[in-house]
Amino acid sequence: MRMSVIGCGYLGAVHAAAMASLGHDVVGIDVDETRIAMLSRGEAPFFEPRLGELLAEGIASGRLRFRTEMADAAGADVHFLAVGTPQLPGGHAADLRFVDAAVDALLPHLRAGDIVAGKSTVPVGTAAALARRIEPAGATLVWNPEFLREGWAVHDTISPDRIVVGVPDGEEGARAADLLRDAYRPAVEAETPFLVTDLATAELVKGAANAFLATKISFINAMAEIADAAGADVALLADALGHDTRIGRRYLGSGIGFGGGCLPKDIRAFAARAEELGRGEAVGFLREVDAINLRRRDRAVQLVIDALDGQLFGRRIAVLGAAFKPFSDDIRDSPALDVAVRLRGLGADVVVTDPAAIDNAAAAHPQLGFARDRDEALRDADAVVIVTEWDEYRRELSPAHAGALVRRRIVVDGRNCLDAAAWRAQGWNYRGMGRR
Ligand code: UDX
């Protein structure tokens, strides 16, 4: 099938490469010339396992190319819209300017019968409005949200746990659903659930999924606050809750909370849209979810302050992690970097290390100190703070090895990812988040 993917950011670049790997003929379009040049050389513009491999294979096979001109999208059977929908400056709603610009630019190149498949995360109602705009060209709009996780993006695109396609009523919608079934044939043949819905439901699935995931994380972090006050251990609590199959252990990871380019902005945009629909009270809890999440960062900073008896000025603090989560170089709304910046603001001499995100972090926060080498960051530290649970810190750093490097054996485990007993046994003052 001939496809175009409009917007080659996180979502689009992965989608284009993954679709080419399934045998489709794909052109990726983006206005960013540097990005298009990198992608055309088969280089991933961000850290994402397997993406480089897929890009190189796709380009070598001739099935994958990247262009800056929208005219190159002409002739595709399906046009995937994969542009960003950031948070509006000064507000909570989604900024749809890139979606609108992409559709404006695409309109002159659409043929009757083309499918435009929206993948971006948008407020419910956007698809219906876009459908009206492309209708005069005789094209059909469908909504096909993505659920990919950074670090697993290639896997989640090729082997998703479900495929959702929102289509218009009638024949036109049925034909569009069949076309999307063909686009994702290997996954469909592997019996991946393929759900055909109306446009609004498909848009809502994405917002609702992210709202649920964020709520689950904030739920366990709220329990961490209670555990702290009661002298209980939230990690053991999460294990015990997780054995109930109705609850499940995944996404009950407590610590400094969620960040990244999706969950924080998506739950805010979801609540803002609910307000516009006159149903703000239905998702009022999302404000709490957000507030609990942001309190976690304060709590981590407070643990460091307490451990150093309030004396942060001039103290050397090793911050292990900068990315918003492991297997990513993404620092958008990273709780890890936020903690580092706050400690620096309190006068500490902060040295941040991360296996993948140092360049991005240094560009955004030049006031912080950085060390590429983990051990160099640890050397002479008065306190160690773990804020991204990379294996390099969680599994591969032994408390004895770290103890030989630091000045004082104080560790704040912002991800509750260390074996507290093992660290204490080596003389460390271990402080977790909601752990005894
Ligand atoms: C998320 C959704 O998982 C994905 O389905 C959606 O399409 C986009 O948003 P992503 O942002 O890549 O994906 O990251 P995810 O792995 O979900 O983690 C989000 C944040 O939550 C990270 O900061 C992570 O550290 C945090 N998190 C996750 C926790 O604090 N605890 C957990 O148990 C899980």
Tab-separated table of C-alpha atoms and ligand atoms in Angstrom:
chain	number	residue	atom	x	y	z
A	1	MET	CA	0.000	0.000	0.000
A	2	ARG	CA	1.209	3.560	-0.704
A	3	MET	CA	1.265	5.701	2.401
A	4	SER	CA	2.312	9.131	3.516
A	5	VAL	CA	3.113	9.990	7.122
A	6	ILE	CA	2.800	13.698	7.827
A	7	GLY	CA	4.912	14.848	10.757
A	8	CYS	CA	8.147	12.962	11.436
A	9	GLY	CA	8.555	13.539	15.148
A	10	TYR	CA	8.508	10.757	17.650
A	11	LEU	CA	5.302	9.206	16.435
A	12	GLY	CA	5.639	9.847	12.697
A	13	ALA	CA	9.256	8.773	12.227
A	14	VAL	CA	8.585	5.479	13.992
A	15	HIS	CA	5.300	4.943	12.167
A	16	ALA	CA	6.860	5.579	8.748
A	17	ALA	CA	9.783	3.219	9.410
A	18	ALA	CA	7.499	0.537	10.876
A	19	MET	CA	5.038	0.695	7.955
A	20	ALA	CA	7.921	0.363	5.451
A	21	SER	CA	9.176	-2.652	7.392
A	22	LEU	CA	5.764	-4.271	6.836
A	23	GLY	CA	6.302	-3.906	3.058
A	24	HIS	CA	4.402	-0.682	2.382
A	25	ASP	CA	5.706	2.120	0.185
A	26	VAL	CA	6.039	5.085	2.536
A	27	VAL	CA	6.944	8.756	2.282
A	28	GLY	CA	7.469	10.725	5.491
A	29	ILE	CA	6.867	14.474	5.294
A	30	ASP	CA	8.099	17.127	7.720
A	31	VAL	CA	8.884	20.838	7.468
A	32	ASP	CA	12.068	20.411	9.541
A	33	GLU	CA	14.863	20.100	6.962
A	34	THR	CA	17.522	18.942	9.417
A	35	ARG	CA	15.295	16.153	10.650
A	36	ILE	CA	14.383	15.065	7.124
A	37	ALA	CA	18.075	15.043	6.155
A	38	MET	CA	18.915	12.815	9.142
A	39	LEU	CA	16.039	10.440	8.504
A	40	SER	CA	16.990	10.258	4.814
A	41	ARG	CA	20.468	9.122	5.845
A	42	GLY	CA	18.831	6.385	7.905
A	43	GLU	CA	19.727	8.052	11.219
A	44	ALA	CA	17.264	8.188	14.095
A	45	PRO	CA	16.917	11.806	15.298
A	46	PHE	CA	16.280	10.595	18.865
A	47	PHE	CA	17.117	7.600	21.006
A	48	GLU	CA	14.706	4.777	20.224
A	49	PRO	CA	15.720	1.111	20.196
A	50	ARG	CA	15.517	-0.524	16.722
A	51	LEU	CA	14.507	2.679	14.926
A	52	GLY	CA	17.921	3.223	13.263
A	53	GLU	CA	17.897	-0.346	11.973
A	54	LEU	CA	14.400	-0.019	10.491
A	55	LEU	CA	15.190	3.335	8.873
A	56	ALA	CA	18.348	1.997	7.250
A	57	GLU	CA	16.571	-1.116	5.952
A	58	GLY	CA	13.612	0.875	4.650
A	59	ILE	CA	15.764	3.379	2.813
A	60	ALA	CA	18.014	0.685	1.341
A	61	SER	CA	14.960	-1.233	0.086
A	62	GLY	CA	13.635	1.882	-1.684
A	63	ARG	CA	10.317	1.570	0.181
A	64	LEU	CA	10.961	4.469	2.559
A	65	ARG	CA	11.829	8.090	1.824
A	66	PHE	CA	11.577	11.406	3.612
A	67	ARG	CA	10.683	14.743	2.036
A	68	THR	CA	9.925	18.330	3.050
A	69	GLU	CA	7.348	19.047	0.311
A	70	MET	CA	3.730	18.058	0.908
A	71	ALA	CA	3.362	17.500	-2.873
A	72	ASP	CA	5.316	14.269	-2.324
A	73	ALA	CA	2.375	12.906	-0.324
A	74	ALA	CA	0.215	12.971	-3.473
A	75	GLY	CA	-0.737	9.540	-4.756
A	76	ALA	CA	-0.705	7.779	-1.375
A	77	ASP	CA	-3.781	5.679	-0.523
A	78	VAL	CA	-3.546	6.531	3.178
A	79	HIS	CA	-2.168	9.737	4.682
A	80	PHE	CA	-1.329	9.371	8.376
A	81	LEU	CA	-1.417	12.612	10.367
A	82	ALA	CA	1.255	12.349	13.034
A	83	VAL	CA	2.047	15.964	13.924
A	84	GLY	CA	2.456	17.156	17.509
A	85	THR	CA	-0.321	18.572	19.673
A	86	PRO	CA	1.552	20.392	22.453
A	87	GLN	CA	0.002	22.210	25.397
A	88	LEU	CA	-1.142	25.741	24.462
A	89	PRO	CA	1.207	28.369	25.856
A	90	GLY	CA	-0.491	29.896	28.878
A	91	GLY	CA	-3.299	27.314	28.953
A	92	HIS	CA	-4.119	23.662	29.462
A	93	ALA	CA	-5.829	22.915	26.150
A	94	ALA	CA	-4.104	21.276	23.178
A	95	ASP	CA	-2.557	23.515	20.540
A	96	LEU	CA	-3.941	22.265	17.214
A	97	ARG	CA	-2.010	24.598	14.967
A	98	PHE	CA	0.205	21.834	13.535
A	99	VAL	CA	-2.788	19.609	12.783
A	100	ASP	CA	-4.540	22.474	11.027
A	101	ALA	CA	-1.433	23.441	9.061
A	102	ALA	CA	-0.869	19.829	7.968
A	103	VAL	CA	-4.445	19.480	6.713
A	104	ASP	CA	-4.282	22.851	4.907
A	105	ALA	CA	-1.102	21.790	3.139
A	106	LEU	CA	-2.429	18.319	2.306
A	107	LEU	CA	-5.822	19.419	0.911
A	108	PRO	CA	-4.633	20.407	-2.606
A	109	HIS	CA	-2.978	16.982	-3.007
A	110	LEU	CA	-5.903	14.783	-1.968
A	111	ARG	CA	-7.708	12.611	-4.507
A	112	ALA	CA	-11.231	11.236	-4.257
A	113	GLY	CA	-11.116	7.975	-2.296
A	114	ASP	CA	-7.960	8.825	-0.318
A	115	ILE	CA	-7.991	8.034	3.390
A	116	VAL	CA	-6.666	10.549	5.893
A	117	ALA	CA	-5.935	8.720	9.156
A	118	GLY	CA	-5.369	10.925	12.193
A	119	LYS	CA	-2.934	9.509	14.739
A	120	SER	CA	-2.116	12.613	16.787
A	121	THR	CA	-3.670	12.926	20.249
A	122	VAL	CA	-6.451	15.481	19.841
A	123	PRO	CA	-9.418	16.767	21.844
A	124	VAL	CA	-12.612	14.883	21.055
A	125	GLY	CA	-14.505	16.624	18.247
A	126	THR	CA	-11.378	17.498	16.241
A	127	ALA	CA	-11.860	14.597	13.825
A	128	ALA	CA	-15.425	15.591	12.946
A	129	ALA	CA	-14.262	19.124	12.166
A	130	LEU	CA	-11.390	17.838	10.004
A	131	ALA	CA	-13.745	15.426	8.209
A	132	ARG	CA	-15.864	18.387	7.098
A	133	ARG	CA	-12.756	20.099	5.729
A	134	ILE	CA	-11.542	17.211	3.596
A	135	GLU	CA	-15.004	16.107	2.417
A	136	PRO	CA	-15.049	18.402	-0.671
A	137	ALA	CA	-11.923	16.597	-1.951
A	138	GLY	CA	-13.836	13.289	-1.810
A	139	ALA	CA	-11.403	11.893	0.789
A	140	THR	CA	-12.423	10.063	3.986
A	141	LEU	CA	-11.188	10.919	7.455
A	142	VAL	CA	-10.648	8.183	10.052
A	143	TRP	CA	-9.119	8.333	13.518
A	144	ASN	CA	-6.485	5.751	14.415
A	145	PRO	CA	-4.889	6.688	17.746
A	146	GLU	CA	-1.472	5.364	18.723
A	147	PHE	CA	-0.593	4.060	22.157
A	148	LEU	CA	3.140	3.725	21.754
A	149	ARG	CA	5.508	4.038	24.657
A	150	GLU	CA	8.857	5.681	24.129
A	151	GLY	CA	11.586	3.082	24.283
A	152	TRP	CA	9.113	0.492	22.963
A	153	ALA	CA	7.819	2.541	20.070
A	154	VAL	CA	8.846	0.159	17.280
A	155	HIS	CA	7.468	-2.852	19.121
A	156	ASP	CA	4.229	-1.054	20.026
A	157	THR	CA	3.720	0.055	16.410
A	158	ILE	CA	4.365	-3.331	14.789
A	159	SER	CA	2.785	-5.458	17.530
A	160	PRO	CA	0.224	-3.216	19.246
A	161	ASP	CA	-2.037	-4.663	21.961
A	162	ARG	CA	-5.048	-3.298	20.095
A	163	ILE	CA	-5.848	-1.285	16.985
A	164	VAL	CA	-8.607	1.295	17.192
A	165	VAL	CA	-10.073	2.885	14.093
A	166	GLY	CA	-12.827	5.500	14.285
A	167	VAL	CA	-14.706	5.763	10.996
A	168	PRO	CA	-17.702	7.656	9.601
A	169	ASP	CA	-21.044	5.814	9.321
A	170	GLY	CA	-22.015	3.778	6.258
A	171	GLU	CA	-20.241	2.312	3.237
A	172	GLU	CA	-17.475	4.883	3.229
A	173	GLY	CA	-16.567	4.026	6.828
A	174	ALA	CA	-16.633	0.268	6.166
A	175	ARG	CA	-14.314	0.679	3.171
A	176	ALA	CA	-11.915	2.828	5.224
A	177	ALA	CA	-11.850	0.245	8.035
A	178	ASP	CA	-10.999	-2.491	5.496
A	179	LEU	CA	-8.149	-0.407	4.131
A	180	LEU	CA	-6.709	0.107	7.614
A	181	ARG	CA	-7.039	-3.637	8.252
A	182	ASP	CA	-4.847	-4.170	5.177
A	183	ALA	CA	-2.369	-1.552	6.379
A	184	TYR	CA	-1.920	-3.459	9.643
A	185	ARG	CA	-2.319	-6.942	8.148
A	186	PRO	CA	0.418	-8.794	10.096
A	187	ALA	CA	-0.967	-7.582	13.433
A	188	VAL	CA	-4.541	-8.332	12.361
A	189	GLU	CA	-3.525	-11.845	11.263
A	190	ALA	CA	-1.881	-12.318	14.648
A	191	GLU	CA	-5.368	-11.725	16.110
A	192	THR	CA	-4.639	-8.319	17.568
A	193	PRO	CA	-8.025	-6.912	18.618
A	194	PHE	CA	-9.191	-4.534	15.864
A	195	LEU	CA	-11.899	-2.229	17.134
A	196	VAL	CA	-13.966	-0.172	14.711
A	197	THR	CA	-15.703	2.764	16.373
A	198	ASP	CA	-17.162	6.155	15.536
A	199	LEU	CA	-14.755	9.100	15.282
A	200	ALA	CA	-15.458	10.548	18.735
A	201	THR	CA	-14.955	7.233	20.553
A	202	ALA	CA	-11.605	6.660	18.826
A	203	GLU	CA	-10.414	10.116	19.877
A	204	LEU	CA	-11.602	9.520	23.440
A	205	VAL	CA	-9.902	6.119	23.761
A	206	LYS	CA	-6.497	7.762	23.667
A	207	GLY	CA	-7.311	10.501	26.167
A	208	ALA	CA	-9.058	8.063	28.474
A	209	ALA	CA	-6.175	5.569	28.344
A	210	ASN	CA	-3.654	8.229	29.296
A	211	ALA	CA	-5.959	9.582	32.020
A	212	PHE	CA	-6.269	6.072	33.472
A	213	LEU	CA	-2.517	5.417	33.401
A	214	ALA	CA	-1.746	8.781	35.023
A	215	THR	CA	-4.400	8.101	37.658
A	216	LYS	CA	-2.903	4.716	38.442
A	217	ILE	CA	0.545	6.241	38.984
A	218	SER	CA	-0.829	9.075	41.106
A	219	PHE	CA	-2.920	6.609	43.086
A	220	ILE	CA	0.135	4.694	44.221
A	221	ASN	CA	1.991	7.943	44.836
A	222	ALA	CA	-0.895	9.128	47.023
A	223	MET	CA	-0.505	5.844	48.918
A	224	ALA	CA	3.209	6.668	49.241
A	225	GLU	CA	2.267	9.889	51.023
A	226	ILE	CA	0.088	7.919	53.434
A	227	ALA	CA	2.769	5.249	53.864
A	228	ASP	CA	5.288	7.951	54.754
A	229	ALA	CA	3.004	9.306	57.443
A	230	ALA	CA	2.074	5.858	58.769
A	231	GLY	CA	5.521	4.268	58.674
A	232	ALA	CA	4.497	1.734	56.016
A	233	ASP	CA	6.223	0.668	52.808
A	234	VAL	CA	4.522	1.620	49.541
A	235	ALA	CA	6.623	-0.763	47.415
A	236	LEU	CA	5.410	-3.762	49.425
A	237	LEU	CA	1.907	-2.330	49.358
A	238	ALA	CA	2.067	-2.118	45.540
A	239	ASP	CA	3.256	-5.747	45.331
A	240	ALA	CA	0.377	-6.869	47.492
A	241	LEU	CA	-2.187	-4.828	45.543
A	242	GLY	CA	-0.738	-6.004	42.236
A	243	HIS	CA	-1.492	-9.657	42.948
A	244	ASP	CA	-5.164	-8.793	42.686
A	245	THR	CA	-5.645	-9.390	38.956
A	246	ARG	CA	-8.347	-6.729	38.891
A	247	ILE	CA	-5.683	-4.183	39.870
A	248	GLY	CA	-2.407	-5.537	38.419
A	249	ARG	CA	1.128	-4.495	39.377
A	250	ARG	CA	2.000	-2.573	36.186
A	251	TYR	CA	1.902	1.204	36.473
A	252	LEU	CA	2.015	1.009	40.245
A	253	GLY	CA	5.619	2.203	40.264
A	254	SER	CA	5.858	4.841	43.008
A	255	GLY	CA	8.457	7.582	43.177
A	256	ILE	CA	8.849	11.046	41.668
A	257	GLY	CA	5.942	10.496	39.307
A	258	PHE	CA	5.197	10.753	35.627
A	259	GLY	CA	6.529	13.174	33.026
A	260	GLY	CA	7.334	13.117	29.334
A	261	GLY	CA	5.815	14.519	26.197
A	262	CYS	CA	2.442	12.795	26.615
A	263	LEU	CA	0.864	11.977	29.967
A	264	PRO	CA	1.150	15.442	31.616
A	265	LYS	CA	-0.079	17.478	28.654
A	266	ASP	CA	-2.656	14.895	27.594
A	267	ILE	CA	-4.461	14.769	30.932
A	268	ARG	CA	-4.576	18.574	31.029
A	269	ALA	CA	-5.931	18.778	27.478
A	270	PHE	CA	-8.470	16.055	28.298
A	271	ALA	CA	-9.734	18.016	31.314
A	272	ALA	CA	-9.788	21.272	29.306
A	273	ARG	CA	-11.923	19.645	26.603
A	274	ALA	CA	-14.265	18.179	29.215
A	275	GLU	CA	-14.746	21.724	30.579
A	276	GLU	CA	-15.605	22.960	27.079
A	277	LEU	CA	-18.163	20.176	26.811
A	278	GLY	CA	-19.706	21.316	30.113
A	279	ARG	CA	-18.542	18.155	31.885
A	280	GLY	CA	-15.533	19.466	33.770
A	281	GLU	CA	-16.759	17.913	37.014
A	282	ALA	CA	-16.574	14.413	35.506
A	283	VAL	CA	-12.796	14.652	35.323
A	284	GLY	CA	-12.176	16.971	38.274
A	285	PHE	CA	-10.078	14.156	39.756
A	286	LEU	CA	-7.494	14.722	37.017
A	287	ARG	CA	-6.576	17.992	38.721
A	288	GLU	CA	-5.767	15.941	41.830
A	289	VAL	CA	-3.840	13.430	39.745
A	290	ASP	CA	-1.733	16.287	38.387
A	291	ALA	CA	-1.284	17.869	41.829
A	292	ILE	CA	-0.257	14.578	43.497
A	293	ASN	CA	2.218	14.037	40.672
A	294	LEU	CA	3.832	17.453	41.052
A	295	ARG	CA	4.057	17.063	44.859
A	296	ARG	CA	6.344	14.065	44.360
A	297	ARG	CA	9.103	16.296	43.043
A	298	ASP	CA	8.825	18.525	46.157
A	299	ARG	CA	8.996	15.435	48.300
A	300	ALA	CA	12.205	14.172	46.637
A	301	VAL	CA	13.852	17.560	47.112
A	302	GLN	CA	12.720	17.631	50.753
A	303	LEU	CA	14.256	14.188	51.364
A	304	VAL	CA	17.611	15.515	50.141
A	305	ILE	CA	17.293	18.642	52.294
A	306	ASP	CA	16.471	16.526	55.369
A	307	ALA	CA	19.310	14.079	54.720
A	308	LEU	CA	21.790	16.965	54.514
A	309	ASP	CA	20.350	18.679	57.635
A	310	GLY	CA	19.140	21.619	55.582
A	311	GLN	CA	22.655	22.431	54.358
A	312	LEU	CA	22.521	22.307	50.557
A	313	PHE	CA	24.663	25.293	49.715
A	314	GLY	CA	27.913	24.149	48.127
A	315	ARG	CA	27.127	20.466	48.718
A	316	ARG	CA	27.916	18.189	45.810
A	317	ILE	CA	24.902	16.149	44.744
A	318	ALA	CA	25.095	13.369	42.166
A	319	VAL	CA	21.802	13.160	40.248
A	320	LEU	CA	21.525	9.811	38.472
A	321	GLY	CA	19.157	10.287	35.550
A	322	ALA	CA	17.818	13.116	33.417
A	323	ALA	CA	15.442	11.405	30.951
A	324	PHE	CA	11.783	11.227	31.979
A	325	LYS	CA	12.146	7.438	31.990
A	326	PRO	CA	14.752	4.805	31.041
A	327	PHE	CA	15.372	3.799	27.386
A	328	SER	CA	14.726	7.360	26.290
A	329	ASP	CA	16.694	10.564	25.745
A	330	ASP	CA	13.507	12.592	26.118
A	331	ILE	CA	13.613	15.302	28.769
A	332	ARG	CA	10.236	16.887	28.088
A	333	ASP	CA	8.599	17.573	31.459
A	334	SER	CA	11.108	15.229	33.052
A	335	PRO	CA	10.586	14.917	36.817
A	336	ALA	CA	14.244	13.843	37.032
A	337	LEU	CA	15.563	17.096	35.593
A	338	ASP	CA	13.056	19.122	37.562
A	339	VAL	CA	14.471	17.692	40.790
A	340	ALA	CA	18.029	18.480	39.603
A	341	VAL	CA	17.091	22.055	38.703
A	342	ARG	CA	15.415	22.631	42.074
A	343	LEU	CA	18.427	21.298	43.981
A	344	ARG	CA	20.658	23.592	41.956
A	345	GLY	CA	18.298	26.477	42.740
A	346	LEU	CA	18.838	25.764	46.446
A	347	GLY	CA	22.564	26.295	46.002
A	348	ALA	CA	23.768	22.708	45.647
A	349	ASP	CA	26.594	21.807	43.292
A	350	VAL	CA	24.603	19.403	41.119
A	351	VAL	CA	26.232	16.885	38.760
A	352	VAL	CA	23.771	15.090	36.485
A	353	THR	CA	24.560	11.900	34.637
A	354	ASP	CA	22.408	9.867	32.242
A	355	PRO	CA	23.253	7.196	29.660
A	356	ALA	CA	21.270	8.880	26.861
A	357	ALA	CA	19.879	12.305	27.744
A	358	ILE	CA	22.890	14.439	28.679
A	359	ASP	CA	23.039	16.395	25.429
A	360	ASN	CA	19.347	17.292	25.582
A	361	ALA	CA	19.547	18.099	29.296
A	362	ALA	CA	22.666	20.274	28.927
A	363	ALA	CA	21.080	22.249	26.095
A	364	ALA	CA	17.966	22.930	28.187
A	365	HIS	CA	19.696	23.548	31.546
A	366	PRO	CA	23.240	24.817	31.065
A	367	GLN	CA	23.339	25.920	34.732
A	368	LEU	CA	23.643	22.271	35.828
A	369	GLY	CA	26.885	20.316	35.984
A	370	PHE	CA	27.072	17.169	33.838
A	371	ALA	CA	29.225	14.048	33.787
A	372	ARG	CA	28.932	11.409	31.070
A	373	ASP	CA	30.583	8.893	33.308
A	374	ARG	CA	28.458	7.625	36.191
A	375	ASP	CA	31.419	7.157	38.523
A	376	GLU	CA	32.680	10.656	37.823
A	377	ALA	CA	29.265	11.997	38.881
A	378	LEU	CA	29.441	9.949	42.092
A	379	ARG	CA	32.952	11.011	43.029
A	380	ASP	CA	33.026	13.091	46.233
A	381	ALA	CA	29.231	13.434	46.309
A	382	ASP	CA	27.615	14.479	49.588
A	383	ALA	CA	24.371	12.839	48.463
A	384	VAL	CA	23.209	10.635	45.588
A	385	VAL	CA	19.712	10.997	44.117
A	386	ILE	CA	18.329	8.373	41.726
A	387	VAL	CA	15.675	9.937	39.536
A	388	THR	CA	15.565	7.725	36.408
A	389	GLU	CA	15.638	3.977	36.962
A	390	TRP	CA	18.160	3.024	34.260
A	391	ASP	CA	19.658	-0.461	34.726
A	392	GLU	CA	23.033	1.283	35.098
A	393	TYR	CA	21.842	2.579	38.489
A	394	ARG	CA	19.163	0.127	39.500
A	395	ARG	CA	20.956	-3.165	38.821
A	396	GLU	CA	24.555	-2.455	37.900
A	397	LEU	CA	25.574	-0.017	40.626
A	398	SER	CA	26.675	-1.814	43.763
A	399	PRO	CA	26.393	0.040	47.068
A	400	ALA	CA	29.987	-0.944	47.903
A	401	HIS	CA	31.331	0.472	44.629
A	402	ALA	CA	29.320	3.694	44.985
A	403	GLY	CA	30.324	3.939	48.655
A	404	ALA	CA	34.008	3.978	47.731
A	405	LEU	CA	33.469	6.981	45.437
A	406	VAL	CA	31.243	9.318	47.452
A	407	ARG	CA	32.117	11.625	50.333
A	408	ARG	CA	28.969	10.760	52.321
A	409	ARG	CA	26.818	7.662	52.018
A	410	ILE	CA	23.424	9.288	51.552
A	411	VAL	CA	21.111	7.997	48.830
A	412	VAL	CA	17.622	9.242	47.956
A	413	ASP	CA	15.833	6.674	45.807
A	414	GLY	CA	13.408	8.777	43.772
A	415	ARG	CA	12.171	5.707	41.875
A	416	ASN	CA	12.025	3.179	44.732
A	417	CYS	CA	14.184	0.995	42.547
A	418	LEU	CA	17.044	0.045	44.866
A	419	ASP	CA	17.332	-2.819	47.314
A	420	ALA	CA	17.119	-0.723	50.486
A	421	ALA	CA	18.480	-3.495	52.731
A	422	ALA	CA	21.553	-4.032	50.539
A	423	TRP	CA	22.377	-0.315	50.535
A	424	ARG	CA	21.830	0.024	54.281
A	425	ALA	CA	24.039	-3.002	54.870
A	426	GLN	CA	26.875	-1.038	53.249
A	427	GLY	CA	26.389	1.851	55.648
A	428	TRP	CA	24.232	3.994	53.415
A	429	ASN	CA	21.593	6.343	54.805
A	430	TYR	CA	18.903	5.118	52.353
A	431	ARG	CA	15.730	7.187	51.867
A	432	GLY	CA	12.967	5.985	49.566
A	433	MET	CA	9.680	7.634	48.700
A	434	GLY	CA	7.010	6.158	50.912
A	435	ARG	CA	9.319	3.386	52.099
A	436	ARG	CA	10.373	2.692	55.644
B	1	UDX	C1	2.706	7.070	27.585
B	1	UDX	C2	1.702	5.923	27.440
B	1	UDX	O1	2.204	4.764	28.099
B	1	UDX	C3	1.455	5.613	25.982
B	1	UDX	O2	0.486	4.596	25.854
B	1	UDX	C4	0.995	6.867	25.295
B	1	UDX	O3	0.832	6.628	23.917
B	1	UDX	C5	1.978	7.999	25.515
B	1	UDX	O4	2.238	8.198	26.904
B	1	UDX	P1	5.354	7.275	27.478
B	1	UDX	O5	5.201	8.748	27.684
B	1	UDX	O6	6.332	6.783	26.477
B	1	UDX	O7	3.947	6.634	27.080
B	1	UDX	O8	5.819	6.676	28.866
B	1	UDX	P2	5.345	5.657	29.974
B	1	UDX	O9	6.188	4.464	29.905
B	1	UDX	O10	3.888	5.455	29.962
B	1	UDX	O11	5.765	6.478	31.275
B	1	UDX	C6	5.241	7.781	31.514
B	1	UDX	C7	5.801	8.347	32.790
B	1	UDX	O12	5.238	7.676	33.907
B	1	UDX	C8	7.324	8.240	32.954
B	1	UDX	O13	7.821	9.444	33.517
B	1	UDX	C9	7.493	7.094	33.936
B	1	UDX	O14	8.680	7.211	34.687
B	1	UDX	C10	6.253	7.261	34.799
B	1	UDX	N1	5.812	6.017	35.431
B	1	UDX	C11	5.420	4.958	34.675
B	1	UDX	C12	5.780	5.933	36.826
B	1	UDX	O15	6.113	6.897	37.531
B	1	UDX	N2	5.340	4.761	37.397
B	1	UDX	C13	4.946	3.704	36.675
B	1	UDX	O16	4.580	2.690	37.289
B	1	UDX	C14	4.984	3.785	35.271
